[in-house]
Coordinates of C-alpha atoms in Angstrom, one line a residue:
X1 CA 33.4 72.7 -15.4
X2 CA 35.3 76.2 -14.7
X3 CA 34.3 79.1 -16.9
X4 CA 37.3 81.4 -18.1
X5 CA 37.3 85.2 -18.7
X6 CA 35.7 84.6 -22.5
X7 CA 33.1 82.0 -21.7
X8 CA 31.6 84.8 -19.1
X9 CA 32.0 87.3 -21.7
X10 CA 30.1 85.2 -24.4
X11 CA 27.4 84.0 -21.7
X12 CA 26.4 87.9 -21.1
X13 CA 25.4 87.9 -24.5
X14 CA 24.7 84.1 -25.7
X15 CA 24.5 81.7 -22.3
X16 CA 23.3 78.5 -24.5
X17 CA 26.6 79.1 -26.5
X18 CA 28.8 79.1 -23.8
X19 CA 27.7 76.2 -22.1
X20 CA 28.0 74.5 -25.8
X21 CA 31.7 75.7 -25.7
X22 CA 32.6 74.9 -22.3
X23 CA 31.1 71.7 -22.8
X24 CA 33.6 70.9 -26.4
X25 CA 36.7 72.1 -24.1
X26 CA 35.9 69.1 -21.2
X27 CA 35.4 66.4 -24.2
X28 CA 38.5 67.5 -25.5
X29 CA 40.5 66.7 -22.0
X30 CA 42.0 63.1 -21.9
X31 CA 40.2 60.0 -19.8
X32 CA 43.2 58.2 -19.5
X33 CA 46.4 59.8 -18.2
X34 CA 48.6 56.8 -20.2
X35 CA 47.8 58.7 -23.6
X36 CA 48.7 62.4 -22.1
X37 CA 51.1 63.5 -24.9
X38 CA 52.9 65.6 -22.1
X39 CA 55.1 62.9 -20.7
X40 CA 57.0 63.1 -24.2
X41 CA 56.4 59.1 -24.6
X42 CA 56.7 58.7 -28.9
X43 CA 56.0 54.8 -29.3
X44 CA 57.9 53.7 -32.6
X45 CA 55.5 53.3 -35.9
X46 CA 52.4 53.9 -34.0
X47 CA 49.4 52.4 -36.3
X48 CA 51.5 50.5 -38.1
X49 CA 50.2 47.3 -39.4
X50 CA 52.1 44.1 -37.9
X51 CA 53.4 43.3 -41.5
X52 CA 54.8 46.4 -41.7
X53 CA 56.5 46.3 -38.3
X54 CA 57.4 42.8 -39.0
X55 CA 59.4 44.0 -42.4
X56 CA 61.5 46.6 -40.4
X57 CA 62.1 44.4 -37.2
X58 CA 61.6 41.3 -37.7
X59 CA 64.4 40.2 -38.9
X60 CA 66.7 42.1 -36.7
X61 CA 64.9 40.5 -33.3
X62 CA 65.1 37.1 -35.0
X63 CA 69.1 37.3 -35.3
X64 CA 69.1 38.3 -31.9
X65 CA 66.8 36.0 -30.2
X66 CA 69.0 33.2 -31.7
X67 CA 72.2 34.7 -30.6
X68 CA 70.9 34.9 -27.0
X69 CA 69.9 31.3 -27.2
X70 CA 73.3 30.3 -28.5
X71 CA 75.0 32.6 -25.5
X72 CA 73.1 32.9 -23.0
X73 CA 72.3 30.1 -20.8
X74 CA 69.3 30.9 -18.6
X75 CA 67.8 31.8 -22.2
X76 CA 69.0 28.5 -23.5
X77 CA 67.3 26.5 -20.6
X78 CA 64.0 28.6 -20.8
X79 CA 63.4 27.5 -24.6
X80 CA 64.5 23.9 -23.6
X81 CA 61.7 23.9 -20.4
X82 CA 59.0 25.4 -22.8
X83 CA 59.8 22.5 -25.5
X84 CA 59.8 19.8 -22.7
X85 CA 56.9 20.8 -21.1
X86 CA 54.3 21.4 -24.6
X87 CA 55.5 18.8 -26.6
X88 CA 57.6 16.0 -24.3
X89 CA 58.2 12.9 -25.9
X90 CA 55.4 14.0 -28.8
X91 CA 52.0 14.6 -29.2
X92 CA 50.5 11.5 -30.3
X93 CA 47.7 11.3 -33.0
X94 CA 44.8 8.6 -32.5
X95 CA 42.3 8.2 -35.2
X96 CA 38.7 7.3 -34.6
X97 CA 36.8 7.3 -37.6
X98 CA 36.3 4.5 -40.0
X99 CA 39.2 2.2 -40.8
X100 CA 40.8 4.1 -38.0
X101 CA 43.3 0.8 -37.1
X102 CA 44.3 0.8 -40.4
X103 CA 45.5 4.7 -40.2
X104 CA 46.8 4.3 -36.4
X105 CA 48.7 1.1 -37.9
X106 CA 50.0 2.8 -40.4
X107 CA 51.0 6.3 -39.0
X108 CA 53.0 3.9 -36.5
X109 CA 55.3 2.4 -38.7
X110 CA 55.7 5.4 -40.6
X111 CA 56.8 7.4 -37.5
X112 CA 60.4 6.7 -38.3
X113 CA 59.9 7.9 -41.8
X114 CA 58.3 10.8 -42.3
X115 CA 61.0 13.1 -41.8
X116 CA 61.9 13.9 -45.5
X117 CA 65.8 14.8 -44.0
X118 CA 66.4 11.5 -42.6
X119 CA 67.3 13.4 -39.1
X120 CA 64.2 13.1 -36.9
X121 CA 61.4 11.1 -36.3
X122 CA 57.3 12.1 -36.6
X123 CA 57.4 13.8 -32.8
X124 CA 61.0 14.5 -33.3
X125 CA 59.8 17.0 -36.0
X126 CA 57.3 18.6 -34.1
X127 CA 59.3 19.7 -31.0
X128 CA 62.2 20.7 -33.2
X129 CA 59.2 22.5 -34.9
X130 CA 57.9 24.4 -31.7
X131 CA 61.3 25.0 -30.9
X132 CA 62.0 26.9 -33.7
X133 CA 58.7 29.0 -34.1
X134 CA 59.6 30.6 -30.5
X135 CA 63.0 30.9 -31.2
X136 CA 63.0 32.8 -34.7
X137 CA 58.8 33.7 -34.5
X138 CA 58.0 31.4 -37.2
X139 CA 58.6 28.3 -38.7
X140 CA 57.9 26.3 -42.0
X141 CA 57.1 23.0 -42.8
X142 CA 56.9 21.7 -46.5
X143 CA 54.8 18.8 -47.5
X144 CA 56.7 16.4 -50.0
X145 CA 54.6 13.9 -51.6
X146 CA 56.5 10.5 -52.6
X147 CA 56.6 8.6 -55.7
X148 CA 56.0 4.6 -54.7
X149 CA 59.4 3.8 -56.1
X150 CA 60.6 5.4 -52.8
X151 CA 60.0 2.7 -50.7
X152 CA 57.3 4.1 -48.6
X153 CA 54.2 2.4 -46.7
X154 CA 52.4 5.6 -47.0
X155 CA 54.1 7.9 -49.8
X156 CA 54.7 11.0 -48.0
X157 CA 57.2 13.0 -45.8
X158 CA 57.8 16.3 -44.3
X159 CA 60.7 18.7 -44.7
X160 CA 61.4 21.6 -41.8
X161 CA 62.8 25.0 -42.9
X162 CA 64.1 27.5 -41.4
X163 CA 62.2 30.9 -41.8
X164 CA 64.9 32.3 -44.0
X165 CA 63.7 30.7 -46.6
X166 CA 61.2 32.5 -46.7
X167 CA 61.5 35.5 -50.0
X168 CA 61.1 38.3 -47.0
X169 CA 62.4 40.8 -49.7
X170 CA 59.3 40.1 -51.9
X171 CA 56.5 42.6 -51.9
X172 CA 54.2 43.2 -54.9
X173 CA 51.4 42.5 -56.8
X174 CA 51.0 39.9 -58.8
X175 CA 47.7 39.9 -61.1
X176 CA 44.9 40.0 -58.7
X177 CA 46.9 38.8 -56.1
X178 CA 49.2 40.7 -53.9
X179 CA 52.5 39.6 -52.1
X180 CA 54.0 40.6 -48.5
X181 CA 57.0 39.8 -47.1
X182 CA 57.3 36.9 -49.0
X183 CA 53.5 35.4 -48.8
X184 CA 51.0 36.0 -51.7
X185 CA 47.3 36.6 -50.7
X186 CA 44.7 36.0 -53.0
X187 CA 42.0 38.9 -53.1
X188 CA 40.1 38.3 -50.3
X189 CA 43.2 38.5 -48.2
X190 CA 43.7 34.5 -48.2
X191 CA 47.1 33.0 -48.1
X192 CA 47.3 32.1 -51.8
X193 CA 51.2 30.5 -51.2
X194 CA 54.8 31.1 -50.5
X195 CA 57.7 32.6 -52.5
X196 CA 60.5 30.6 -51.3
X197 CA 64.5 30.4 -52.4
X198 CA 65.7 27.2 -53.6
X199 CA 68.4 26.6 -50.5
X200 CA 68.9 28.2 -47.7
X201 CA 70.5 32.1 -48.5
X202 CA 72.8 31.9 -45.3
X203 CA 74.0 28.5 -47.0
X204 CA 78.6 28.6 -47.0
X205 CA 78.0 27.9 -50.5
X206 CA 74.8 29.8 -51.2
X207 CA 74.6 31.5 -54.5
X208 CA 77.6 31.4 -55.4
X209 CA 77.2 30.9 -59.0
X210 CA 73.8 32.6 -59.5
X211 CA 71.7 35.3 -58.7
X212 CA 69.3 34.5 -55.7
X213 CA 66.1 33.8 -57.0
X214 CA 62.5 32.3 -55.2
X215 CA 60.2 30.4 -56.5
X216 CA 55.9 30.2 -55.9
X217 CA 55.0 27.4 -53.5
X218 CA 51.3 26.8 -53.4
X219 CA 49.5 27.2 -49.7
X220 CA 48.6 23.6 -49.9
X221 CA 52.8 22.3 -49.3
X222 CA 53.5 24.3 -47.2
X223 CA 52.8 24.5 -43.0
X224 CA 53.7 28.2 -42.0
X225 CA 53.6 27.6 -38.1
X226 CA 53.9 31.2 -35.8
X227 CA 51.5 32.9 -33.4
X228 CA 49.2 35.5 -34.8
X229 CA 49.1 37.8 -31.7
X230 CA 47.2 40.8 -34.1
X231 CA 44.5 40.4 -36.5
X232 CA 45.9 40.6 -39.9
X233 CA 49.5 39.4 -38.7
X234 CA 51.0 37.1 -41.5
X235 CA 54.5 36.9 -39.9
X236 CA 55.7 36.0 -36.6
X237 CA 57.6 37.3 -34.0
X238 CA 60.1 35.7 -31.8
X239 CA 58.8 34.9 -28.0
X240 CA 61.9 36.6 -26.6
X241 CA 61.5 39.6 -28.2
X242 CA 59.9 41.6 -24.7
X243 CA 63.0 40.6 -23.1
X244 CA 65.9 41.1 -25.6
X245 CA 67.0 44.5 -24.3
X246 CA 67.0 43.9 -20.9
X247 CA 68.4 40.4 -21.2
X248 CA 71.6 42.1 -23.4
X249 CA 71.6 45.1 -20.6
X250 CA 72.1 42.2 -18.4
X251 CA 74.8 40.5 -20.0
X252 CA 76.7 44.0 -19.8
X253 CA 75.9 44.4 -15.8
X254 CA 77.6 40.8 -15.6
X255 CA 80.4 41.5 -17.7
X256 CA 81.3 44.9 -16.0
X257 CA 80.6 42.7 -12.5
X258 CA 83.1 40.4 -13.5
X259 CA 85.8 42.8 -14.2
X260 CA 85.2 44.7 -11.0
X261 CA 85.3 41.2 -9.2
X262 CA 88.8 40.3 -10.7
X263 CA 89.8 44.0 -9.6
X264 CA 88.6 43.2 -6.1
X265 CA 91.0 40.3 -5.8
X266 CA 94.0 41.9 -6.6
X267 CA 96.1 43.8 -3.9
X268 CA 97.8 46.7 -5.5
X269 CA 100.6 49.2 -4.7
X270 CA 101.5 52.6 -5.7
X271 CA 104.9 53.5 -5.1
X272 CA 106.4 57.1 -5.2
X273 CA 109.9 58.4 -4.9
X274 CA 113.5 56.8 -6.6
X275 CA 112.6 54.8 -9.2
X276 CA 116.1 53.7 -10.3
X277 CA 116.6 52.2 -6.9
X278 CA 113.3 50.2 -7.0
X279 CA 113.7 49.0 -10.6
X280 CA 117.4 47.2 -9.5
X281 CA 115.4 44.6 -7.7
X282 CA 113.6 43.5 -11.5
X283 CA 115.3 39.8 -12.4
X284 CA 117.0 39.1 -15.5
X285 CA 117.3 43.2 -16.6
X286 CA 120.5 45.4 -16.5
X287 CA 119.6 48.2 -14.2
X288 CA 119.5 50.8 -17.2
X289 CA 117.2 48.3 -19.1
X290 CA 114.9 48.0 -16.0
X291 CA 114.8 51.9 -15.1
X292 CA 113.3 52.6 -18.9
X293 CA 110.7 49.5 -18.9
X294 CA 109.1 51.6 -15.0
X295 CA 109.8 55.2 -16.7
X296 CA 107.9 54.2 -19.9
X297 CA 105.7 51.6 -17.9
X298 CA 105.0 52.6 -14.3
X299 CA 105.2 49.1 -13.6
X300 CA 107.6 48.1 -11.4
X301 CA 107.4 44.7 -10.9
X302 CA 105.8 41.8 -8.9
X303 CA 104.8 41.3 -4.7
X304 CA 106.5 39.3 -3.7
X305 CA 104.2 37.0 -0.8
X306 CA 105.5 35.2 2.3
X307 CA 108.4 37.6 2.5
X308 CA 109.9 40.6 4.1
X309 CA 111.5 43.0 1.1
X310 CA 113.9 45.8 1.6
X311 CA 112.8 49.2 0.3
X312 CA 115.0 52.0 -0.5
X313 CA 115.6 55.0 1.5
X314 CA 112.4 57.4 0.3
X315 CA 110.2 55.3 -1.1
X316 CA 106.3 55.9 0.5
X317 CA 104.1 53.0 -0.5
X318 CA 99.8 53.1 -0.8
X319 CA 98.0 50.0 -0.6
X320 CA 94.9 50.1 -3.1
X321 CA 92.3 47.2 -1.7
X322 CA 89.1 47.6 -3.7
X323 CA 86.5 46.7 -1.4
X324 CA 83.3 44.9 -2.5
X325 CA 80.1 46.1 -3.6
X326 CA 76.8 44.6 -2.6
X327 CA 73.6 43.5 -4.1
X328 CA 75.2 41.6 -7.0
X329 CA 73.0 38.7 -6.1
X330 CA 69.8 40.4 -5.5
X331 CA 69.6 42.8 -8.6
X332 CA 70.4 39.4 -11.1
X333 CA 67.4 37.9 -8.9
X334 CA 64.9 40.6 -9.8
X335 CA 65.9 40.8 -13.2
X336 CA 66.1 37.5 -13.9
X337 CA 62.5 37.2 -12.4
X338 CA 61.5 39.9 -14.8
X339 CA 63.0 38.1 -17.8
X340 CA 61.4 34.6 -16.8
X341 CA 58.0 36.3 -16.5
X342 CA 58.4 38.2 -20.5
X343 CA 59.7 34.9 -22.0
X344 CA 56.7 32.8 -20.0
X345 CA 58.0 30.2 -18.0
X346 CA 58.9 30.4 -14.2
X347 CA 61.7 31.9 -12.1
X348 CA 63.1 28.2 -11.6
X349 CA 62.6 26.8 -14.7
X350 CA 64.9 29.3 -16.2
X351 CA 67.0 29.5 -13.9
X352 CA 67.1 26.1 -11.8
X353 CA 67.0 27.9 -8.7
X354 CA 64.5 27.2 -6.7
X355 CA 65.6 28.4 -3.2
X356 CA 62.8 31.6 -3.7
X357 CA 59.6 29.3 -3.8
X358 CA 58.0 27.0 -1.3
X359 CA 55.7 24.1 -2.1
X360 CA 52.6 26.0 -2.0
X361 CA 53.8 29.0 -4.5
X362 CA 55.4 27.1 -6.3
X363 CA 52.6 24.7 -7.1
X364 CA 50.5 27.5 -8.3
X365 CA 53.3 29.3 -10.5
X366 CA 53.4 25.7 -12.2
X367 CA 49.7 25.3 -12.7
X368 CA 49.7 28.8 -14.1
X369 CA 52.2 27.5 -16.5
X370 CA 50.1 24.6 -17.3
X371 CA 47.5 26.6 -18.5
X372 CA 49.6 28.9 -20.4
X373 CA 50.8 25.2 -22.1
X374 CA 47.4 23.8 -22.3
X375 CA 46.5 27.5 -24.8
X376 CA 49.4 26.7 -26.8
X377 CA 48.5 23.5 -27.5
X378 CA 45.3 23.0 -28.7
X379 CA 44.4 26.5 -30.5
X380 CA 48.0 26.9 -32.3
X381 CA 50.3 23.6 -32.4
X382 CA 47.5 20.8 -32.4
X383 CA 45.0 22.5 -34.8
X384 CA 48.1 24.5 -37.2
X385 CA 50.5 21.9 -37.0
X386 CA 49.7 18.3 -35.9
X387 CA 46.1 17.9 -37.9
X388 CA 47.8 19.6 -40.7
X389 CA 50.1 17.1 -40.9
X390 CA 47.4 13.9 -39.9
X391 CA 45.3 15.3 -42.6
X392 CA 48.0 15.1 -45.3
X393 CA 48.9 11.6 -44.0
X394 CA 45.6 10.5 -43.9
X395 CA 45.7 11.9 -47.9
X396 CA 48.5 10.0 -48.9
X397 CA 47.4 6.6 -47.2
X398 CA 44.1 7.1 -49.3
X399 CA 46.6 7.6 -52.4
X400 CA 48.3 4.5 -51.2
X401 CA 45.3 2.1 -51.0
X402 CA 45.8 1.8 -47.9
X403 CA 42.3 2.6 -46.5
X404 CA 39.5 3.3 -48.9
X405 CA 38.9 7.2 -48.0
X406 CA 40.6 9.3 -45.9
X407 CA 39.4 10.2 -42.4
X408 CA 40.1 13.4 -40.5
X409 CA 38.7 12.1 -37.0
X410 CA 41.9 12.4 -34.5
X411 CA 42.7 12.9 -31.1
X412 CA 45.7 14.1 -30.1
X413 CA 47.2 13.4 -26.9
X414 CA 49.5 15.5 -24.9
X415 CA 52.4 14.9 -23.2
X416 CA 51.0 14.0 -19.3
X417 CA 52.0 16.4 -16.6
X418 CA 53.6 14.9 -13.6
X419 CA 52.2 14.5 -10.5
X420 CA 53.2 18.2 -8.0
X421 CA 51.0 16.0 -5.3
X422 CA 50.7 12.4 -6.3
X423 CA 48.0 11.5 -3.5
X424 CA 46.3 14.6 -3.6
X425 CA 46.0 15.1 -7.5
X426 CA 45.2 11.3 -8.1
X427 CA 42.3 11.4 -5.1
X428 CA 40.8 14.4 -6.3
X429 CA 40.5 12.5 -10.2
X430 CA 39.0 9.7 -8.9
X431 CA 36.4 12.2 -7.3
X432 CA 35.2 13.8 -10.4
X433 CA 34.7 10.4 -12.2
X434 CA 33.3 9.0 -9.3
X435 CA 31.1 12.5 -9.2
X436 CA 30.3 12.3 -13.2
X437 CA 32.4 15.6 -13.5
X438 CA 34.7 14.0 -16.1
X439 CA 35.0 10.3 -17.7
X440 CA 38.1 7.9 -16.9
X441 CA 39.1 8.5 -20.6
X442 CA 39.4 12.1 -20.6
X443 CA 41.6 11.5 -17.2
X444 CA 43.6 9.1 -19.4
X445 CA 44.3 11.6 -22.2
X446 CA 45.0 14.6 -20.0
X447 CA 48.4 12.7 -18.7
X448 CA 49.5 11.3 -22.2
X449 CA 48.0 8.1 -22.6
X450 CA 45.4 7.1 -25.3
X451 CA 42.3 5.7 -23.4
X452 CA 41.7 2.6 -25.6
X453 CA 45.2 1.4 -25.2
X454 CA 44.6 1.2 -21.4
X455 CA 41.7 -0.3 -21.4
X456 CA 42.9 -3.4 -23.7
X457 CA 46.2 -3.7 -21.2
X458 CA 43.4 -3.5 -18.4
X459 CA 41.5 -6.2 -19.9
X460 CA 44.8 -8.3 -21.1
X461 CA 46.3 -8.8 -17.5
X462 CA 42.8 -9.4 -15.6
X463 CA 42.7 -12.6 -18.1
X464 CA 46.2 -13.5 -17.5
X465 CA 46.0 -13.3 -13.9
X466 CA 42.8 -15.4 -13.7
X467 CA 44.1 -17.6 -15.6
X468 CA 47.3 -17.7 -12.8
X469 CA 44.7 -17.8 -10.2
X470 CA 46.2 -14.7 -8.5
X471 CA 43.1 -12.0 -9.2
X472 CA 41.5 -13.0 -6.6
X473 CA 44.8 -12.9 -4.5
X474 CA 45.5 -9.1 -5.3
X475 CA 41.5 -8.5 -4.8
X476 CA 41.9 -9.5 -1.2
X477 CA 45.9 -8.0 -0.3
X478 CA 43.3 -4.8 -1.4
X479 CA 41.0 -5.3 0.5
X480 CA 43.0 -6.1 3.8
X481 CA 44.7 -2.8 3.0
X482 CA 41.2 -0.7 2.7
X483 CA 39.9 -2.2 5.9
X484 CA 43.4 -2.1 8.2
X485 CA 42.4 -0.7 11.3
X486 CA 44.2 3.1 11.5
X487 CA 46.9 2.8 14.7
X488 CA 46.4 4.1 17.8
X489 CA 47.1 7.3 18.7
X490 CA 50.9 8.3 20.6
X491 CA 50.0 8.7 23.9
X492 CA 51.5 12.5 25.0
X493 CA 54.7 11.9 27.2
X494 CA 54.6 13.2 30.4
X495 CA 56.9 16.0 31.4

């Protein structure tokens, strides 16, 4: 600590209180330089809550993110690779508990079914789900219990909105209860339910006749799917919203590089000196006709290529070739790379080039990836989205009859990862079951499959091939091929 001109004034006379004040002036001084007020950095709404910045931007980085998946492809193909790779061909429910064939048998011929819009199928509604929640931030899904004069096996089915339908414009209080953006909590800050409008309000024919009006939807119909990245956060925000500006600064850098690239393959010429004597040569003009189009103009025509043309007497001609500008390639490269890494997928998913990678980083940039997957999986989609939906269909088969009570007891299994090294990956499974670091049925779920399935195929063709007598056929062909001598080694040539 340095002592100014007043502390040594004020320690002649009182030393203890000018140690206390020097001591107030050093606690006042900043510990990290990143919130030094003198680099003039203002960050927008600072303490706001993330309802309240959701209400001002939220619906402004929604429109965008969905106008840079309709545009833009890298953007396009990002969204489509995230999709693919955390919910595949569908993440598949498997219930355990009791009378758990009866719900398994029935969740599989209701698959086709349950989409209350006729469009998808079960899986088909949870990746068009996902794929919506990063797109716009959020997602909802309504429950819509079925009368049995429907036709169901199991009276239920599930209706995906858009988040527009969604009362965003609704904030009060409602008796105890209070209502933001468009979702009432109940006092103790509990999602009480939804207010949403009867159609969609971007609908061709939306309103037309009416006044736009929502309605209360209780918490218990509705699936509000969207990642809370703050405590408190009731509304979600698109996963390209990090990247929007520089994905839409990029878009203007390719635009101006296309323009300068048509520029670049065009020869030009300037001429100076009689224009009425180079305007005779235009086709189809009287002379008079052709020397007002190049005096209003300055255009005086066409080059003619694979020729030799006559000038007149006077005329001085300047060739303009625009010559190329580097590093086109390398700065859409870095960007790109930048983009990829905001919106959370890899360089060459995005992009399909994978030129920049070998095997080794690019084996790790996917198992990064995987993890990044594995996190969205089971603490958002599986527990928000998928149980919420087995729990109501295991509800409405108890409804049905069809079981006597309804059971909760699921496993969900994910989509399986392919192999990056099939003999490596495999080898180093059979070593932690082997090892007792993990069980074959955990193995079996980790790459999509559900465990007891296997093992009844398992036991199913080890009784059909005894009964063909070729078991012990295949046991030996094995065995020849574990006990195959290894080959001799090349002998080294001599030089």
């Amino acid at each position: 600590m340095m002592a100014n001109v007043l502390d040594r004034l004020i320690g002649v006379f009182n030393p203890d209180k000018a140690l206390r004040l020097m001591r107030s002036r050093e606690l006042l001084k900043r510990a990290y330089e990143g919130a030094s007020a003198r680099d003039g950095w203002r960050p927008k709404r600072g303490g706001a809550s993330p309802n309240t910045d959701h209400a001002a931007d939220g619906p402004t980085l929604r429109t965008r993110s969905r106008s840079l998946d309709q545009n833009v492809p890298y953007m396009a193909q990002g969204l489509r690779s995230l999709v693919a790779a955390t919910v595949g061909t569908g993440i598949t429910p498997n219930w355990t508990g009791p009378e758990a064939e009866k719900f398994n048998d029935a969740w599989v011929k209701m698959v086709p079914y349950l989409d209350a819009d006729g469009r998808l199928d079960a899986y088909g509604l949870v990746s068009a789900a996902y794929k919506a929640m990063e797109r716009d931030g959020e997602v909802l899904m309504r429950v819509r219990p079925r009368r049995p004069t429907d036709g169901l096996l199991v009276p239920i089915q599930f209706q995906l909105l858009e988040i527009d339908w969604l009362d965003s414009s609704k904030s009060q209080t409602n008796g105890p209860n209070t209502i933001v953006n468009g979702i009432e909590y109940d006092v103790l800050g509990r999602v009480y339910g939804y207010w949403l409008f009867d159609q969609h309000p971007g609908e061709l024919v939306s309103f037309k006749s009416r006044k736009a009006s929502s309605s209360f939807v209780a918490v218990e119909k509705i699936i509000h799917l969207f990642t809370p990245d703050r405590p408190g956060q009731g509304r979600g925000f698109p996963r390209a919203a990090p990247v929007i500006a520089r994905v839409r600064d990029l878009q203007l850098y390719e635009d101006a590089e296309l323009q300068r690239k048509n520029l670049e393959t065009r020869l030009s010429v300037l001429a100076s000196g009689d224009v009425a004597e180079m305007a005779n040569a235009a086709p189809g003009l009287t002379n008079g006709e052709a020397v007002a189009i190049a005096n209003e103009t300055g255009d005086l025509g066409q080059l003619n290529s694979g020729g030799i043309t006559r000038l007149p007497i006077g005329m001085e001609m300047t060739v303009v070739e625009p010559k190329a500008a580097p590093g086109y390639v390398d700065y859409m490269r870095f960007n790109l790379q930048i983009i990829a890494a905001g919106y959370g997928v890899t360089y060459a998913m995005m992009t399909g080039d994978g030129s920049q990678a070998n095997f080794s980083s690019e084996r790790g940039l996917t198992l990064n990836f995987r993890r990044e997957v594995e996190v969205m999986q089971w603490t958002l989609l599986i527990p928000k989205l998928c149980q919420r939906m087995c729990v109501e269909f295991a509800n409405a088969c108890e409804l049905a009859g069809i079981v006597k009570r309804a059971n909760y007891q699921v496993e969900h299994a994910t989509p399986k990862w392919d192999y990056v090294n099939p003999q490596q990956d495999v080898n180093a499974d059979l070593m932690e079951i082997s090892g007792g670091l993990s069980s074959i049925s955990e193995k079996l779920r980790r790459r999509g499959y559900k465990p007891d399935d296997v093992f009844n195929e398992l036991a199913s063709d080890v009784e059909k091939l005894k009964k063909l007598g070729l078991l012990d056929v295949l046991l030996m062909m094995q065995k020849g091929q574990q006990m195959a001598p290894e080959p001799p080694p090349t002998p080294p040539t001599k030089k």
